XYZ file of C-alpha atoms in Angstrom:
734
model
C -60.981 25.843 -58.624
C -64.717 25.437 -59.468
C -65.691 26.262 -55.847
C -63.600 29.459 -55.945
C -65.175 30.452 -59.286
C -68.676 29.873 -57.869
C -67.836 32.077 -54.880
C -66.608 34.892 -57.133
C -69.761 34.780 -59.245
C -71.903 34.856 -56.127
C -69.912 37.760 -54.777
C -70.163 39.526 -58.131
C -73.951 39.027 -58.221
C -74.327 40.254 -54.634
C -72.296 43.365 -55.402
C -74.237 44.007 -58.610
C -77.526 43.530 -56.783
C -76.524 45.821 -53.935
C -75.058 48.694 -55.958
C -77.287 48.539 -59.035
C -78.492 52.022 -60.073
C -81.991 50.623 -60.566
C -84.163 49.062 -57.913
C -83.716 45.313 -57.469
C -85.432 42.863 -55.197
C -86.022 39.187 -54.611
C -89.682 38.239 -54.141
C -90.995 34.977 -52.738
C -93.662 32.996 -54.612
C -96.050 34.256 -51.921
C -95.304 37.794 -53.136
C -93.172 38.940 -50.164
C -89.858 40.788 -50.356
C -86.910 38.513 -49.563
C -84.159 40.983 -50.342
C -84.042 44.612 -51.597
C -81.273 47.004 -52.601
C -80.843 50.669 -51.644
C -82.076 51.931 -55.043
C -85.430 50.201 -54.508
C -85.668 51.676 -51.009
C -84.987 55.129 -52.435
C -87.677 54.704 -55.142
C -90.458 53.751 -52.709
C -89.233 55.676 -49.638
C -89.169 52.689 -47.268
C -86.135 51.327 -45.430
C -84.835 47.827 -46.033
C -86.161 46.667 -42.639
C -89.633 48.013 -43.471
C -89.791 46.113 -46.792
C -88.300 42.743 -45.901
C -91.034 40.205 -45.202
C -93.768 42.618 -46.325
C -96.023 41.825 -49.346
C -94.882 43.534 -52.535
C -98.537 44.464 -53.099
C -98.268 46.922 -50.182
C -96.437 49.456 -52.335
C -98.387 48.726 -55.543
C -101.034 51.255 -56.574
C -104.524 49.770 -55.912
C -105.458 50.204 -59.575
C -102.541 47.923 -60.617
C -102.949 45.266 -57.894
C -105.358 42.912 -59.780
C -102.964 42.555 -62.745
C -100.083 41.872 -60.343
C -101.884 38.872 -58.851
C -102.729 37.527 -62.315
C -99.120 37.792 -63.518
C -97.809 35.907 -60.445
C -100.268 33.105 -61.126
C -98.990 32.868 -64.762
C -95.424 32.500 -63.475
C -96.444 29.737 -61.080
C -98.351 27.932 -63.848
C -95.236 28.064 -66.051
C -96.849 30.310 -68.644
C -94.334 33.081 -68.046
C -90.598 33.194 -67.348
C -90.164 36.939 -67.837
C -92.564 39.830 -67.728
C -92.208 43.568 -68.301
C -94.776 46.263 -67.538
C -95.223 49.843 -66.423
C -97.062 50.453 -63.200
C -97.377 52.797 -60.238
C -95.934 52.394 -56.780
C -97.153 54.361 -53.770
C -94.240 56.191 -52.153
C -94.094 56.162 -48.334
C -94.920 59.892 -48.396
C -98.139 59.189 -50.302
C -97.352 60.243 -53.870
C -97.314 57.941 -56.935
C -94.089 56.799 -58.621
C -94.180 55.418 -62.186
C -91.819 52.435 -62.639
C -90.843 49.977 -65.365
C -90.996 46.511 -63.774
C -89.065 43.538 -65.232
C -89.948 40.337 -63.394
C -87.976 37.069 -63.881
C -88.590 33.683 -62.253
C -85.788 31.612 -60.745
C -86.810 27.946 -60.916
C -85.488 24.663 -59.471
C -84.397 21.694 -61.538
C -88.022 20.609 -61.825
C -89.090 23.973 -63.222
C -90.932 25.094 -60.102
C -90.406 28.797 -59.291
C -88.240 29.360 -56.206
C -88.461 33.173 -56.154
C -88.635 36.137 -58.490
C -86.042 38.729 -59.433
C -87.644 42.167 -59.757
C -85.830 44.962 -61.631
C -87.504 48.308 -61.044
C -86.625 51.511 -62.869
C -88.107 54.902 -61.905
C -89.662 56.316 -65.117
C -91.718 59.035 -63.467
C -89.693 61.765 -65.118
C -89.958 60.257 -68.594
C -93.714 59.768 -68.173
C -94.023 63.419 -67.230
C -91.802 64.371 -70.182
C -93.981 62.395 -72.596
C -97.065 64.117 -71.307
C -95.368 67.464 -71.623
C -94.409 66.769 -75.220
C -98.084 66.286 -76.088
C -98.976 69.793 -74.961
C -95.679 71.439 -75.872
C -96.886 72.812 -79.201
C -99.869 74.470 -77.569
C -97.714 75.776 -74.781
C -95.133 77.114 -77.224
C -97.712 79.378 -78.830
C -98.911 80.452 -75.386
C -95.277 80.933 -74.356
C -94.654 83.318 -77.235
C -97.867 85.271 -76.712
C -97.658 85.541 -72.948
C -93.911 85.636 -72.452
C -92.689 88.603 -70.429
C -89.643 88.775 -72.729
C -89.868 90.439 -76.150
C -89.854 87.862 -79.006
C -89.535 88.598 -82.708
C -88.902 86.600 -85.914
C -87.301 87.927 -89.098
C -86.640 86.215 -92.445
C -83.238 85.958 -94.102
C -83.749 89.483 -95.521
C -84.165 90.804 -91.931
C -87.823 91.570 -92.636
C -90.123 91.188 -89.610
C -92.359 88.104 -89.728
C -93.956 88.328 -86.258
C -93.596 89.927 -82.807
C -95.305 89.147 -79.476
C -97.218 91.538 -77.159
C -94.206 91.891 -74.852
C -92.222 93.227 -77.851
C -94.937 95.808 -78.497
C -94.923 96.873 -74.861
C -91.123 97.005 -74.527
C -90.279 98.823 -77.760
C -93.493 100.745 -78.514
C -94.170 99.437 -82.062
C -97.367 97.539 -82.819
C -97.062 94.282 -84.784
C -98.957 95.746 -87.767
C -96.569 98.732 -87.852
C -93.404 96.704 -88.467
C -94.543 93.385 -89.975
C -93.001 93.135 -93.460
C -90.460 95.878 -92.657
C -86.867 95.806 -91.527
C -86.354 95.475 -87.755
C -86.091 99.059 -86.469
C -84.483 98.284 -83.086
C -80.780 98.594 -83.846
C -79.138 102.002 -83.181
C -77.063 103.410 -86.047
C -73.726 102.914 -84.244
C -74.402 99.154 -83.808
C -75.671 98.291 -87.298
C -72.331 97.044 -88.670
C -71.641 94.703 -85.728
C -75.239 93.418 -85.703
C -75.064 92.706 -89.466
C -72.039 90.520 -88.734
C -73.855 88.686 -85.907
C -76.903 88.090 -88.079
C -74.620 86.505 -90.667
C -73.381 84.028 -88.026
C -76.960 83.158 -87.010
C -77.991 82.532 -90.605
C -75.003 80.191 -90.852
C -76.533 78.056 -88.057
C -74.865 79.520 -84.940
C -76.841 80.426 -81.818
C -75.787 83.477 -79.814
C -76.893 83.250 -76.181
C -76.958 86.065 -73.588
C -75.834 88.813 -75.876
C -75.793 92.062 -73.893
C -76.329 95.012 -76.180
C -78.370 98.171 -76.699
C -81.716 98.462 -78.471
C -83.785 101.511 -79.324
C -87.470 102.140 -78.560
C -89.882 103.846 -80.932
C -89.616 107.022 -78.798
C -85.831 106.998 -79.202
C -85.031 105.792 -75.665
C -82.078 103.394 -75.511
C -82.469 100.222 -73.446
C -79.894 97.793 -72.086
C -81.072 94.336 -73.194
C -79.959 90.739 -72.896
C -80.792 88.809 -76.085
C -80.658 85.273 -77.382
C -80.512 84.954 -81.198
C -80.999 81.603 -82.893
C -81.737 80.277 -86.404
C -85.398 80.001 -87.434
C -85.893 76.675 -89.270
C -88.697 75.119 -91.246
C -89.946 71.566 -90.689
C -87.124 70.215 -92.815
C -84.496 71.970 -90.729
C -83.628 74.598 -93.343
C -82.789 78.057 -91.933
C -85.463 80.516 -93.013
C -84.636 83.422 -90.722
C -83.726 84.456 -87.196
C -85.696 84.389 -83.954
C -84.785 86.703 -81.115
C -85.734 86.794 -77.439
C -84.673 89.714 -75.294
C -85.397 91.198 -71.944
C -84.895 94.666 -70.636
C -81.910 94.583 -68.294
C -81.749 98.319 -67.776
C -82.982 97.875 -64.171
C -80.424 95.079 -63.707
C -77.637 97.253 -64.996
C -78.705 99.936 -62.615
C -78.869 97.303 -59.869
C -75.336 96.161 -60.730
C -74.187 99.704 -60.373
C -75.984 99.903 -57.056
C -74.423 96.552 -56.102
C -70.969 97.972 -56.639
C -71.925 100.869 -54.430
C -73.350 98.505 -51.808
C -70.211 96.353 -51.959
C -68.133 99.423 -51.243
C -70.555 100.308 -48.458
C -70.317 96.774 -47.058
C -66.554 96.956 -47.011
C -66.840 100.313 -45.276
C -69.386 98.813 -42.850
C -66.998 96.004 -41.903
C -64.024 98.329 -41.652
C -65.784 100.997 -39.582
C -68.168 98.769 -37.597
C -68.040 99.312 -33.841
C -68.437 95.536 -33.320
C -65.494 93.213 -33.728
C -65.684 91.207 -36.991
C -63.490 88.316 -38.089
C -63.464 85.692 -40.847
C -61.851 82.274 -40.614
C -61.632 79.419 -43.123
C -62.829 75.856 -42.590
C -59.553 75.057 -40.790
C -60.237 77.895 -38.330
C -57.393 79.956 -39.783
C -57.924 83.717 -39.614
C -58.566 85.277 -43.025
C -59.407 88.841 -41.982
C -60.347 91.008 -38.978
C -61.577 94.593 -38.766
C -60.121 97.514 -36.747
C -62.775 97.098 -34.016
C -61.467 93.548 -33.505
C -57.947 94.882 -33.093
C -59.127 97.471 -30.595
C -61.305 95.078 -28.564
C -58.932 92.115 -28.351
C -55.514 93.749 -28.701
C -54.162 91.719 -31.647
C -53.387 93.454 -34.914
C -54.570 91.918 -38.182
C -50.975 91.171 -39.217
C -50.345 89.288 -35.943
C -53.141 86.741 -36.325
C -53.865 86.584 -40.062
C -52.988 83.051 -41.231
C -53.082 81.669 -37.672
C -55.699 79.976 -35.506
C -58.122 82.355 -33.796
C -56.587 82.963 -30.321
C -59.717 84.279 -28.585
C -61.199 81.144 -27.034
C -60.119 80.318 -23.446
C -58.890 76.747 -22.914
C -61.948 75.916 -20.792
C -64.270 76.643 -23.744
C -62.333 75.157 -26.665
C -64.221 71.849 -26.783
C -67.641 73.518 -26.785
C -66.508 76.069 -29.400
C -65.272 73.270 -31.673
C -68.761 71.792 -31.508
C -70.342 75.171 -32.314
C -67.952 75.670 -35.248
C -69.003 72.278 -36.651
C -72.642 73.408 -36.466
C -71.804 76.625 -38.354
C -69.872 74.723 -41.023
C -72.939 72.529 -41.566
C -74.873 75.617 -42.634
C -76.544 76.872 -39.460
C -76.268 80.356 -37.969
C -75.910 80.963 -34.240
C -77.318 84.308 -33.124
C -76.879 86.022 -29.762
C -74.349 83.546 -28.356
C -73.260 84.830 -24.951
C -69.837 83.504 -24.107
C -66.363 84.508 -22.907
C -63.444 85.614 -25.075
C -59.875 86.370 -24.114
C -57.849 89.481 -24.961
C -54.185 89.469 -25.879
C -53.342 90.686 -22.344
C -55.206 87.710 -20.839
C -58.248 89.682 -19.684
C -61.489 87.793 -20.207
C -64.494 89.597 -21.645
C -68.195 88.747 -21.679
C -69.265 88.990 -25.322
C -72.387 88.463 -27.415
C -71.564 86.891 -30.772
C -73.296 85.989 -34.014
C -71.603 83.219 -35.983
C -72.651 82.374 -39.538
C -71.322 80.383 -42.499
C -68.998 82.229 -44.886
C -69.902 81.240 -48.459
C -68.402 81.806 -51.895
C -70.421 82.939 -54.917
C -71.639 79.379 -55.526
C -73.020 79.065 -52.012
C -70.307 76.678 -50.857
C -69.302 77.153 -47.210
C -65.667 78.235 -47.101
C -65.441 79.323 -43.471
C -67.078 81.200 -40.627
C -67.699 84.865 -40.048
C -68.161 86.190 -36.535
C -69.473 89.481 -35.169
C -69.244 90.172 -31.468
C -69.578 93.012 -29.030
C -68.294 93.490 -25.524
C -71.176 93.039 -23.071
C -69.035 93.045 -19.926
C -70.561 96.344 -18.719
C -74.036 95.000 -19.458
C -73.366 91.766 -17.569
C -72.084 93.783 -14.627
C -75.235 95.908 -14.825
C -77.322 92.725 -14.922
C -75.584 91.487 -11.791
C -76.339 94.791 -10.092
C -79.928 94.565 -11.302
C -80.158 91.021 -9.988
C -78.866 92.233 -6.630
C -81.367 95.085 -6.621
C -84.149 92.668 -7.569
C -83.152 90.435 -4.672
C -83.178 93.453 -2.374
C -86.600 94.475 -3.678
C -87.914 90.953 -3.184
C -86.572 91.024 0.370
C -88.113 94.465 0.930
C -91.543 93.238 -0.192
C -91.306 89.954 1.670
C -90.133 91.405 4.981
C -91.959 94.761 4.857
C -93.931 95.420 8.026
C -96.785 96.894 5.963
C -99.137 94.614 3.981
C -98.413 94.756 0.227
C -100.587 93.454 -2.633
C -99.623 93.319 -6.307
C -102.220 93.190 -9.088
C -101.966 92.438 -12.805
C -103.539 94.632 -15.475
C -106.812 92.662 -15.175
C -107.129 93.572 -11.511
C -106.260 90.101 -10.192
C -103.974 89.613 -7.190
C -100.605 88.235 -8.257
C -98.767 88.474 -4.970
C -99.134 89.362 -1.289
C -96.410 89.539 1.352
C -96.168 87.927 4.764
C -97.287 91.102 6.527
C -100.607 90.893 4.647
C -101.210 87.395 5.986
C -100.283 88.460 9.528
C -102.369 91.657 9.566
C -105.503 90.430 7.756
C -105.507 86.703 8.520
C -106.025 85.438 4.958
C -103.352 83.181 3.419
C -101.692 83.787 0.053
C -103.475 80.751 -1.378
C -106.856 82.272 -0.491
C -106.111 85.715 -1.974
C -103.884 85.192 -5.038
C -105.921 85.122 -8.259
C -108.855 86.973 -6.690
C -110.173 90.084 -8.478
C -109.885 93.382 -6.593
C -113.658 93.851 -6.764
C -114.142 90.639 -4.774
C -111.429 91.101 -2.143
C -112.822 90.214 1.304
C -110.710 92.890 3.023
C -112.950 95.657 1.588
C -115.867 96.473 3.917
C -119.117 97.634 2.336
C -118.731 101.219 3.527
C -115.321 101.548 1.778
C -116.215 99.783 -1.481
C -117.106 102.865 -3.564
C -113.920 104.681 -2.521
C -111.899 101.583 -3.414
C -113.439 101.497 -6.915
C -112.547 105.164 -7.465
C -108.965 104.572 -6.343
C -108.765 101.455 -8.543
C -109.867 103.430 -11.604
C -107.259 106.135 -10.892
C -104.362 103.697 -10.512
C -105.407 101.603 -13.532
C -105.111 104.811 -15.598
C -101.491 105.282 -14.498
C -102.037 107.676 -11.595
C -100.783 107.161 -8.046
C -102.659 107.497 -4.787
C -100.688 108.365 -1.676
C -101.769 108.340 1.944
C -105.524 107.805 1.495
C -107.085 107.110 4.887
C -109.817 104.458 4.902
C -110.860 101.204 6.605
C -110.280 97.546 5.845
C -111.557 94.274 7.328
C -109.671 91.375 8.904
C -110.676 87.750 8.387
C -112.179 87.701 11.887
C -114.474 90.595 10.912
C -112.574 93.288 12.829
C -112.475 96.691 11.079
C -109.100 98.460 11.119
C -108.059 101.936 10.019
C -105.403 101.994 7.285
C -103.539 104.409 5.053
C -103.582 103.213 1.424
C -100.931 104.037 -1.162
C -101.083 102.639 -4.693
C -98.887 103.095 -7.739
C -98.596 101.604 -11.259
C -96.100 98.814 -12.027
C -94.268 99.413 -15.299
C -92.445 96.944 -17.527
C -89.025 97.563 -19.076
C -90.582 99.656 -21.860
C -92.513 101.909 -19.535
C -95.880 100.240 -20.191
C -98.154 99.623 -17.222
C -98.782 95.946 -16.565
C -100.271 96.149 -13.106
C -100.024 98.065 -9.848
C -99.051 97.639 -6.205
C -100.912 98.639 -3.051
C -99.399 99.236 0.387
C -101.637 99.252 3.474
C -100.448 100.714 6.770
C -102.421 99.840 9.903
C -103.086 103.134 11.738
C -105.690 101.851 14.174
C -103.405 102.498 17.162
C -102.423 105.867 15.712
C -106.098 106.816 15.361
C -106.631 105.962 19.028
C -103.612 108.067 19.933
C -105.068 110.953 17.926
C -108.338 110.648 19.804
C -106.428 110.710 23.092
C -104.595 113.810 21.862
C -107.885 115.536 21.075
C -109.240 114.665 24.501
C -106.031 115.919 26.106
C -106.358 119.159 24.187
C -109.948 119.490 25.325
C -108.865 119.059 28.933
C -106.040 121.535 28.423
C -108.448 124.084 26.925
C -110.951 123.457 29.693
C -108.264 123.984 32.343
C -107.100 127.227 30.747
C -110.719 128.422 30.597
C -111.296 127.612 34.253
C -110.008 130.967 35.527
C -112.241 132.977 33.222
C -115.220 130.744 33.861
C -114.658 130.926 37.646
C -114.666 134.733 37.414
C -117.805 134.622 35.242
C -119.568 132.307 37.709
C -118.359 134.259 40.774
C -120.204 137.441 39.662
C -123.689 135.874 39.479
C -123.071 133.885 42.680
C -122.155 137.149 44.474
C -125.386 138.671 43.194
C -127.405 135.665 44.311
C -125.709 135.696 47.723
C -126.508 139.419 48.156
C -130.168 139.034 47.196
C -130.488 136.060 49.578
C -129.183 138.246 52.449
C -131.565 141.097 51.481
C -134.466 138.652 51.401
C -133.401 137.269 54.789
C -133.391 140.800 56.237
C -136.788 141.520 54.674
C -135.700 144.337 52.351
C -136.960 144.997 48.782
C -139.329 143.284 46.422
C -138.761 139.546 46.681
C -140.346 138.776 43.265
C -137.833 140.983 41.495
C -135.010 139.333 43.474
C -136.209 135.862 42.297
C -136.202 136.904 38.631
C -132.651 138.274 38.840
C -131.435 135.195 40.743
C -133.079 132.847 38.198
C -131.409 134.705 35.293
C -128.016 134.480 36.971
C -128.457 130.744 37.715
C -129.427 130.072 34.053
C -126.260 131.827 32.912
C -124.207 129.638 35.266
C -125.926 126.496 33.836
C -125.203 127.578 30.244
C -121.522 128.121 30.967
C -121.208 124.834 32.867
C -122.987 122.825 30.120
C -120.632 124.182 27.453
C -117.660 123.332 29.689
C -118.917 119.786 30.266
C -119.223 119.238 26.488
C -115.470 119.824 26.195
C -114.531 117.670 29.155
C -116.832 114.707 28.420
C -115.656 112.146 25.790
C -118.069 112.181 22.854
C -118.882 109.649 20.192
C -118.223 111.093 16.735
C -121.595 111.718 15.150
C -122.196 113.609 11.934
C -125.398 115.656 11.922
C -126.671 118.613 9.959
C -125.854 121.713 12.066
C -125.986 125.475 11.606
C -122.470 126.883 11.909
C -123.862 130.194 13.162
C -125.419 128.442 16.176
C -122.188 126.584 16.980
C -120.174 129.809 16.813
C -122.691 131.589 19.053
C -122.415 128.820 21.639
C -118.597 129.007 21.538
C -118.678 132.824 21.903
C -120.939 132.398 24.950
C -118.410 130.037 26.500
C -115.483 132.375 25.781
C -117.285 135.615 26.496
C -115.939 135.832 30.069
C -112.310 135.372 28.916
C -112.875 137.961 26.188
C -114.216 140.466 28.713
C -111.239 139.885 31.010
C -108.885 140.691 28.080
C -110.956 143.625 26.791
C -111.725 141.722 23.547
C -114.905 142.319 21.547
C -116.569 139.790 19.163
C -117.908 141.108 15.822
C -119.951 138.724 13.663
C -120.673 139.032 9.938
C -122.984 136.209 8.904
C -123.751 136.761 5.195
C -126.953 135.396 3.616
C -126.651 131.916 2.147
C -126.319 128.275 3.175
C -124.824 127.833 6.644
C -125.812 124.240 7.435
C -123.446 121.319 6.932
C -122.919 117.779 8.147
C -120.394 117.793 10.984
C -119.517 116.547 14.407
C -120.728 119.388 16.635
C -118.289 118.786 19.489
C -115.234 118.505 17.272
C -115.973 121.772 15.446
C -116.621 123.532 18.745
C -113.198 122.387 19.906
C -111.650 123.861 16.740
C -113.406 127.218 17.135
C -112.499 127.390 20.856
C -108.826 126.662 20.063
C -108.598 129.368 17.392
C -110.680 132.051 19.186
C -108.882 131.488 22.502
C -105.506 131.854 20.723
C -106.740 135.108 19.177
C -107.837 136.429 22.610
C -104.448 135.565 24.129
C -102.610 137.282 21.236
C -104.331 140.647 22.011
C -102.832 141.606 25.386
C -104.062 145.187 24.970
C -107.536 144.188 23.799
C -109.115 144.538 20.383
C -111.651 142.974 18.032
C -112.149 139.438 16.747
C -114.172 139.435 13.520
C -116.044 136.204 12.730
C -117.314 135.978 9.125
C -119.448 133.173 7.626
C -120.381 132.910 3.934
C -120.921 130.283 1.223
C -119.517 130.581 -2.308
C -120.422 129.280 -5.757
C -118.205 126.200 -5.281
C -120.626 124.940 -2.634
C -118.109 125.572 0.120
C -118.748 127.201 3.500
C -116.100 129.674 4.603
C -115.517 130.610 8.274
C -112.953 133.407 8.662
C -111.594 134.414 12.116
C -109.596 137.667 12.060
C -107.893 139.211 15.127
C -105.808 142.316 15.823
C -103.161 140.508 17.816
C -99.392 140.299 17.719
C -99.296 138.159 14.547
C -97.101 135.157 13.743
C -93.582 135.399 12.186
C -93.132 133.544 8.842
C -90.605 131.056 10.275
C -93.031 130.152 13.075
C -95.981 130.014 10.658
C -94.182 127.312 8.630
C -93.869 125.086 11.716
C -97.497 125.250 12.839
C -99.026 121.816 13.083
C -95.892 120.067 14.307
C -96.630 118.134 17.528
C -95.512 119.934 20.709
C -94.268 122.987 18.808
C -95.636 126.065 20.591
C -94.783 129.710 21.200
C -96.608 129.754 24.553
C -94.881 128.810 27.787
C -97.882 126.784 28.961
C -98.945 125.387 25.566
C -98.794 121.742 24.407
C -98.356 122.422 20.683
C -101.163 119.980 19.928
C -104.036 122.434 19.504
C -103.415 123.479 15.920
C -102.457 119.955 14.812
C -105.636 118.472 16.318
C -107.773 121.268 14.861
C -106.250 120.836 11.404
C -106.885 117.092 11.499
C -110.527 117.621 12.558
C -111.113 119.978 9.613
C -109.437 117.524 7.179
C -111.685 114.737 8.516
C -114.595 116.981 7.494
C -113.081 117.134 3.951
C -112.055 120.752 4.593
C -108.833 122.732 4.761
C -107.318 125.625 6.721
C -105.453 128.675 5.384
C -103.589 131.119 7.657
C -102.433 134.640 6.839
C -100.527 136.610 9.457
C -98.473 139.768 9.769
C -96.442 140.653 12.854
C -98.058 143.404 15.009
C -101.076 143.584 12.684
C -102.961 140.368 13.355
C -103.844 136.935 12.062
C -106.600 135.642 9.793
C -107.625 131.976 9.824
C -109.957 130.773 7.053
C -111.683 127.392 7.342
C -113.389 126.004 4.232
C -115.635 122.924 4.301
C -117.969 121.401 1.655
C -121.655 122.007 2.275
C -122.687 118.553 1.000
C -120.112 116.400 2.820
C -122.010 113.742 4.784
C -119.214 112.496 7.002
C -117.032 109.417 7.124
């Protein structure tokens, strides 16, 4: 029986120790924690495992540590069995905790201490309260003077004793105006009821949160919330009434607005285009809105009071977990998931789930708002497919493509870039456009201009220039660049496409040479006739000289003149037939035209065509390739000659204008060109002549464009054609 009793006492002590509302601990004579309860852990912020075996001094404030060591020594010496003191502990988070410590020694039969029992009570709050009480009187006066609420005191005769500044501001009366007078706040229609309330206060009752009406000095009525209480002297005798009130007129107005907002909120839920539902903590449907009924097919009456039937079986476990998170107080926003309609159709939805709380803040369920994003998801899939297609287009495009960010650094190049230029992606990506090795020195300035245009949001299309391969080879390319926009339409970079036209340029050169040969062949008949005449003359004079007739010196002069004419014609013909290196030099257009007219003079004579020149004063020199421009003039003048089967005039005009452009106008009196044919000029192999190639105009147009010029044609059937060529005077060639 004694053994059982001992066990019960031990169990009772252990339970008391463990569940004591104050901190308790067992401390060894070395000052280390042997056992602690949860209250002690809560006071100091450490866990049981952190305290056990650690010195008790670790949590003692350094200022109190010396006394702690002295007290322990008194216990060991037998001078103390119990000790009580107030001291500070250092909480794990660093702040100080005031405690009342009661320390008792547990000794063996010889009186030697075995360990100590420490009882620790948190008195931080009471210490703070005591300190507050010291300054409370001072604060009370400050409270009255600086309180935002109006405060007044009247005696038992309802005569004003004192008011604070907030009273003066709220009601408009100064303290000196009403001190010693009856309180003037109460409207006439409330005086009887307020007299009754004042009687209750004087009897010792306190009236808290009295909502009533008070009147300002200017007559304005205010809604106020007042607290009226007895005013007592130091003996506790009631000597008057003190009142504190605040203006709740704005609050009253806010309450009115709240009612309006509540009605609006109900309307918002009812008329919201998104589906809204509310369920309780057992997931039972409390309410749904019409949009819910429309989206999911269930009416409110069908599912109210039942479990929400939206979640497919495959998602129920994960949704249970999400619901637990919501019930713990969290909100889940933008949850993309799948919900099921009454007809079994599954919808992609975006939902916001949040706790549903009562007016005390207690969570009583979950509210959900969701919208159908099935069309958006389908659009995203299409966009993903298009993105994949675009990626494939860039990757497998035969033309080199570079993409730059807004800082001008290369973000991406495709495989064609590596193949055409020889540099790898690793070498190029991250490099600034100004340092790209594919830009030769002669094209750098043009590249900078194009870069500035594209960085400002403009596009460049079909700009012909040159670029450099890794092996140093220069290639001709056509450059197109355009801005890259983000989803909001803001530019965040640009892309550049390069098309290698080196082979095409060679083909163009071959075309020009072919056209030269074609022109030369067509001129052969006229030139042969022109050469035959002087040869006949020479032959005749040789025969006369052989027979000994006439003056031989005169014969020599005529023969020399005729031979020089033959040389001039042949030299001009050889210029057309011989391949020439493109060379830009400053030339006088009048001289070039004169040389061309000399070459074509014989054909003009055969067709009864007369050249008329009008060279107006002004600049006539420009940088050009002499042979190329001669080819252009020959093409156009020869076409004019052939268009005048009955003869006529070809007028050649040269003038410069204020825009620093040189204009060369060739006007004939030929058959003219129909509008439908005029629109097709420049197309390869399109010609109205049975023996033509259709390349002449296209080659001529390209030559003029290479000189930074342009061609304009005006023509009228049976009246003639006018071709105007305009080129800049200060263009220095490519």
